[in-house]
Backbone as a ProteinNet text record, in pm:
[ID]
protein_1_A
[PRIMARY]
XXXXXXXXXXXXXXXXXXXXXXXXXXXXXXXXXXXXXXXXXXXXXXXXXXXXXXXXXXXXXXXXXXXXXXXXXXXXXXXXXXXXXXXXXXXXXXXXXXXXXXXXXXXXXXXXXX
[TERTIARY]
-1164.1	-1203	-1149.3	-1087.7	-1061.4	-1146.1	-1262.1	-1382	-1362.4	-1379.4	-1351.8	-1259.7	-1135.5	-1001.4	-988.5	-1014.8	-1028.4	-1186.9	-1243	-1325.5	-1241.5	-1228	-1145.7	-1035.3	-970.2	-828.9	-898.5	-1052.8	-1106.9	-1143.7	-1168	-1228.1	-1104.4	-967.9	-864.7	-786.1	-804.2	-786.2	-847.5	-975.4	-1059.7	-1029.7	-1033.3	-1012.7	-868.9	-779	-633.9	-618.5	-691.7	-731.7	-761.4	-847.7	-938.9	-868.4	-734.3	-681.4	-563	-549.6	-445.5	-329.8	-362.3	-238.6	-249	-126.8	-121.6	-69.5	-120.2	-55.7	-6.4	194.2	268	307.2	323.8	330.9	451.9	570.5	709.2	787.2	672.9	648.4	651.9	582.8	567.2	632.3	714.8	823	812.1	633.9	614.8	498	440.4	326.9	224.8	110.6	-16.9	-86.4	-185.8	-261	-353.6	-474	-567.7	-660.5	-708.6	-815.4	-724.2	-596.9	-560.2	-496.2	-548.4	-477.6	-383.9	-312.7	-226.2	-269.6	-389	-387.7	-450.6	-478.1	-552.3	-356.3	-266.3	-146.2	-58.1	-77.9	22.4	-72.4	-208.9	-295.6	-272.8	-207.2	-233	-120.2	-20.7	169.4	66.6	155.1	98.2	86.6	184.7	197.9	32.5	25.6	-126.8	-256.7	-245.5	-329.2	-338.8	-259.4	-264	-315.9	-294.8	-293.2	-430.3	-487.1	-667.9	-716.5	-690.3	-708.3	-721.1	-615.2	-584.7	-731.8	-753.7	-837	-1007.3	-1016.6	-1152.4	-1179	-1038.7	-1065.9	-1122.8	-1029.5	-1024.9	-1091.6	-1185.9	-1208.2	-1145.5	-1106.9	-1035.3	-909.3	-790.6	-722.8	-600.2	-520.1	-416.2	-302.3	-291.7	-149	-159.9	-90.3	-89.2	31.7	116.1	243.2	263.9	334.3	361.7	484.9	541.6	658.3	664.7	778.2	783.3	913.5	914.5	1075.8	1152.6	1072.2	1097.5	1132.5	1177.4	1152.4	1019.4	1003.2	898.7	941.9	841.1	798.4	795.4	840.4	803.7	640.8	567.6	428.2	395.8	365.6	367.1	392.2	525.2	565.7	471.1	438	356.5	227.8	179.7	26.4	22.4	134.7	92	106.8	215.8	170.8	30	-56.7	-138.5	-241.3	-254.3	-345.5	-359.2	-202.3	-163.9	-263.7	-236.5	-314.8	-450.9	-497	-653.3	-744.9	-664.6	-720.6	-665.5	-582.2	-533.6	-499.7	-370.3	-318.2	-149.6	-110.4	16.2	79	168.3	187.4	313.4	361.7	463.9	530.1	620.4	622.2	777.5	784.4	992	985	1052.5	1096.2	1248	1317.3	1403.2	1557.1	1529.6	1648.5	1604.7	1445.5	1492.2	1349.3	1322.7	1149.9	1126.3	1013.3	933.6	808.5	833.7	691.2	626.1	479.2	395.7	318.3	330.6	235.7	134.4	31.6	-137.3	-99.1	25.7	35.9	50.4	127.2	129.5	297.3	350.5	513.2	569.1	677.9	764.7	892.6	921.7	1049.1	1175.5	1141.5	1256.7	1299.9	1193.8	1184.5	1266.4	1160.8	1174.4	1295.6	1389.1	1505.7	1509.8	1410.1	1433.7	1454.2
-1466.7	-1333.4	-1225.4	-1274.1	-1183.7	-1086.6	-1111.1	-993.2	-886	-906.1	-816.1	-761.6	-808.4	-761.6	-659.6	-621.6	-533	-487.9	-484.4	-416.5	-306.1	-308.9	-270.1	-178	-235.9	-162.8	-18.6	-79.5	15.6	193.4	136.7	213.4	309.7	226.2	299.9	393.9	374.4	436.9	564.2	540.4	655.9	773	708.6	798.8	839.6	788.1	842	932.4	913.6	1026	1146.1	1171	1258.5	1314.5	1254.7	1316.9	1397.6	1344.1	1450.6	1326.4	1197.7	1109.2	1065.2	1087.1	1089.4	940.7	912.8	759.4	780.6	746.8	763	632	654.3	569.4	547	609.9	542.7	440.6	381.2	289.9	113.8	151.4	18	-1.8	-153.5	-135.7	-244.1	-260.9	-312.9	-250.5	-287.3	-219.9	-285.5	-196.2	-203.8	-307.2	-418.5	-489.7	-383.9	-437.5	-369.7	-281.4	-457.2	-405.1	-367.9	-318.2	-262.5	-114.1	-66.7	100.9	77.8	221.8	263.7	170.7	231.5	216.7	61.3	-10.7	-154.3	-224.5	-183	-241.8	-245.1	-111.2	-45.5	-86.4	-110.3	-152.6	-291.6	-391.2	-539.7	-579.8	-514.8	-532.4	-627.4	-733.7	-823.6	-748.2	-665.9	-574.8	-515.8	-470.3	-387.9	-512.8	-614.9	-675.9	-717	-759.8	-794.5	-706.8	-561.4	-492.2	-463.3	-472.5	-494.5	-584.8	-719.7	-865.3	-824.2	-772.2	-723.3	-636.4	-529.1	-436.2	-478.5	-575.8	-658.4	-766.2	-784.5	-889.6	-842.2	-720.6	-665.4	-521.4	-441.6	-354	-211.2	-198.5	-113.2	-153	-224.4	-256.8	-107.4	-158.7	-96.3	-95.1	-230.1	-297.2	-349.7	-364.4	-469.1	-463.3	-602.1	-700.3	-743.9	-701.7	-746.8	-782.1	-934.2	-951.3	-995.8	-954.2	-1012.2	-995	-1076.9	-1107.3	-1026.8	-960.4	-847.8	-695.7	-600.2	-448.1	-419.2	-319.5	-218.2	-102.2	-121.8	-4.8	116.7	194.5	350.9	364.2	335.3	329.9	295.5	160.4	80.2	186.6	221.7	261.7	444.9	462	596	596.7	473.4	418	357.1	275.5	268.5	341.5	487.8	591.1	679.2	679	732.4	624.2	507.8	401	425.7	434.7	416.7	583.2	681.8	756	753.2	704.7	704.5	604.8	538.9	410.3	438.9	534.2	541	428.7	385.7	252.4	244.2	147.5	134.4	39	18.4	-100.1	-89.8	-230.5	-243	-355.9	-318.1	-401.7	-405.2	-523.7	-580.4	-641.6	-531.2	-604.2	-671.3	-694.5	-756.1	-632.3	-530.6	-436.6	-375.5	-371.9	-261.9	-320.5	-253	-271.8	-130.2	-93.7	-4	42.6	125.8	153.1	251.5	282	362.3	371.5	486.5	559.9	622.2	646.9	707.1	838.8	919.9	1041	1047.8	929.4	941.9	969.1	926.5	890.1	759.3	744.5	612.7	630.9	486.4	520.6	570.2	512.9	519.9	630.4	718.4	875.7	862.3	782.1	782.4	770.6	676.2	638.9	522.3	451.5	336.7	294.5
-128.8	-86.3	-179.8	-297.2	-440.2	-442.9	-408	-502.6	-368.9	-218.3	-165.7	-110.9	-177.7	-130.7	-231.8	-358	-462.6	-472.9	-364.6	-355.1	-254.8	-159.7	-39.1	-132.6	-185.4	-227.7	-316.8	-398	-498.9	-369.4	-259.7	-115.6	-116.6	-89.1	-23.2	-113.9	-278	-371.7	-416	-371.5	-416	-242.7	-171.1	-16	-30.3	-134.8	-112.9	-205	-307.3	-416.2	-381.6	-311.2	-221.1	-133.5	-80.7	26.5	-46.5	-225.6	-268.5	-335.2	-294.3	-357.9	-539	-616.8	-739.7	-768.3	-878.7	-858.5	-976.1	-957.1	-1054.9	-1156.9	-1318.6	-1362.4	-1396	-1344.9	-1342.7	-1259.2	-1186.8	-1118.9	-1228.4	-1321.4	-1424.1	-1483.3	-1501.6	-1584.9	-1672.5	-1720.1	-1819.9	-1858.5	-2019.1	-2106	-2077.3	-2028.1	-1972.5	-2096.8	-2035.9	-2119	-2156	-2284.2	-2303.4	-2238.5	-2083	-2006.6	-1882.5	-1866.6	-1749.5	-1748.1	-1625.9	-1606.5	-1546.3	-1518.1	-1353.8	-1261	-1242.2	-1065.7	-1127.2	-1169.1	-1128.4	-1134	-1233.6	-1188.7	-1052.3	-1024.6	-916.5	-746.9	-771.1	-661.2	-645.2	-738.9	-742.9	-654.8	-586.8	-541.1	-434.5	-386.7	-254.2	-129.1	-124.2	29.6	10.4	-68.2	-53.3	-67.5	-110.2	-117.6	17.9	111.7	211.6	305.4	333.8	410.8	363	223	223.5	277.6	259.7	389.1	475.5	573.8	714.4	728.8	682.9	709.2	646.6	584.4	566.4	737	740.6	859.1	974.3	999.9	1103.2	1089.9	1021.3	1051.7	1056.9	1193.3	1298.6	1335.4	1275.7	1339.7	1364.5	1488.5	1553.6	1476.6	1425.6	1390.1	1281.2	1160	1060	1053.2	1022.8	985	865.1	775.5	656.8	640.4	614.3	573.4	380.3	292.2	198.1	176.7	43.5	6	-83.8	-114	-202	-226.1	-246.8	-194.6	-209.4	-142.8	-146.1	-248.3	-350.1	-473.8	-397.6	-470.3	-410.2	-446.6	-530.5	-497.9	-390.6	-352.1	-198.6	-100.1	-129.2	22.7	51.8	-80.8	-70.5	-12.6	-102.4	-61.7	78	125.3	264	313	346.1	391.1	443.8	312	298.8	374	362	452.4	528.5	604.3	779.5	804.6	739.8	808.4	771	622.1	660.7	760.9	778.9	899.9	1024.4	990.1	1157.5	1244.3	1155.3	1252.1	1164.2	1271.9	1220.3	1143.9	1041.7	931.4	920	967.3	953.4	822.4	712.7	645.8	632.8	653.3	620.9	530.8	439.3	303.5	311.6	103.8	164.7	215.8	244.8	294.6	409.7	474.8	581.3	632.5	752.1	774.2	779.8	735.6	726.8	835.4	905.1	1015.2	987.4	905.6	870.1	985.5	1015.8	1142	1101.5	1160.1	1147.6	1145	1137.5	1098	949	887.5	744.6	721.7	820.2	814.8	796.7	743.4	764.1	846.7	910	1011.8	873.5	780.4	690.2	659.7	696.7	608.1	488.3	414	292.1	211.5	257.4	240.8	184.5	100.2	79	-41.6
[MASK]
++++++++++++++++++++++++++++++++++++++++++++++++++++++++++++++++++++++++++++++++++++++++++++++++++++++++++++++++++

């Protein structure tokens, strides 16, 4: 489901664009290949790939669950911000220091402490 999980992510990029989100490149902390930008690097993190899964599967969902083993990028944690409120639902992702609860207002429990 590759082709429409980055189809999906291409959706939530352009609607987060639109709502005002900048996608920063001090985020990468390696040199872009030929055929890659910003955003096709900073869109590829698993947390977001998943939470495109989640929202192909499901539509409309209420709730999405993300666990990984890893921190959450301050990209990530911006971009799910911006999700949770364009879908209007809530995402919760536990990384490896804290869990994170993105609300459909476009908050984290962390307030941004992470």
């Amino acid at each position: 489901q590759s082709t429409e999980i980055y189809a999906k992510i291409d959706r939530l990029k352009s609607k987060a664009i639109e709502n005002g989100f900048i996608f920063d490149s001090s985020w990468i902390t390696r040199s872009l290949n030929e055929n890659e930008t910003i955003e096709s690097v900073l869109c590829g993190h698993s947390e977001l790939l998943v939470i495109a899964l989640n929202l192909i599967q499901e539509p409309a969902p209420k709730f999405i669950q993300v666990v990984k083993n890893l921190r959450v990028c301050g990209h990530c944690h911006e971009f799910t911000k911006v999700i949770a409120k364009i879908e209007q639902c809530d995402i919760v992702v536990r990384d490896a220091n804290r869990i994170h609860h993105f609300y459909p207002n476009g908050q984290c429990s962390c307030q941004d402490h992470f």
